[in-house]
């Protein structure tokens, strides 16, 4: 792996490892939506002469879009909040915000700066709340097709 | 369905007097494409997930010279700090399971029987621990609690009750939704059973699989949680694994991770299969 200029203990390495817990989450979110794709839509598209590509382009993907977006928002939230993986992989070297909170809390940077950690925590909470508001909006849209 | 559509295709071709694209051949072609794609995705995802596992298992079965040996697993129980970490994790896990059962079972039953209009609210409340990251939660906890509370490991189990709440509540909610709770409790009450007796002898036996899966999920959560334990400065098993890997050679730590992974996996598979056999038995009883 090192021959390709890839190092596990860098930003791209963290990305690679995050996929291990992100991928199952995405599968969990999108699979029910796939079940909502009705066979009759595909047949209708084919009856009108649609190719496989145009079926996905104009029917499949647009119907799945809310679920995919919802999954992306959820994955953003979980990656944004993850601490254990990056911390144990890079031992706090990469300055992600959860790791910064941990460092400030442990007094690893400068002692007596725990309030900076609190501030980052509040900021994270605000960003995650916004994410979740969008998630619930998208979710509402997605459930339209799941009946 | 099939003969009907074949007939209609035939009619259409009669009317238009020209060859109509054969649907069946198109769909088998599509199915073949689909099968190839499925295989490609399966192989790629399988490689992605299994290669690190394979590497971990292989590494834990090597000695420092690179030969096969069970030395890491042999040394694991006597590794410094391991048994203390295991005991601590077990204590916290038991406390968490007891508290969350005592808290969530009556709550879920009460909401189902008496306050069904609150189920929506509870649905939202029980999702909150997923939305609020543990790192933010522990910041608040460390800031708010007095020192005597923070110096007890059982503060962690109260935190874990909150973290486990989504899984525990979902599981119990599904279990309670699957039985006819209203009829059961009314029957029990009309036979003279009080509230406690109804819960203990009627409701609990009926939701045993749900309770079991809730408990196992809690156990898995406690044995995998790193963020809160490490920031609360308690050396539970995950914290020990990370810290031990810094101070010593990695084989033993990887062996511990692999044991934890396999153990959790076996436990979950056991619960799922138990659940399935239970529901099959109930169905058979209802049919016969």
Short mmCIF file of C-alpha atoms in Angstrom, two decimals, chain A residues 6 20 43 49 65 74 80 94 96 123 135:
data_model
loop_
_atom_site.label_atom_id
_atom_site.label_comp_id
_atom_site.label_asym_id
_atom_site.label_seq_id
_atom_site.Cartn_x
_atom_site.Cartn_y
_atom_site.Cartn_z
CA UNK A 6 -1.08 5.74 0.72
CA UNK A 20 -15.98 0.43 7.63
CA UNK A 43 -42.24 -2.21 -16.99
CA UNK A 49 -39.04 2.32 -24.97
CA UNK A 65 -32.80 10.51 -4.30
CA UNK A 74 -26.84 10.54 8.40
CA UNK A 80 -18.60 14.19 12.13
CA UNK A 94 -5.30 14.70 13.12
CA UNK A 96 -10.81 16.60 13.89
CA UNK A 123 -20.60 24.18 17.81
CA UNK A 135 -32.56 14.71 7.60
#
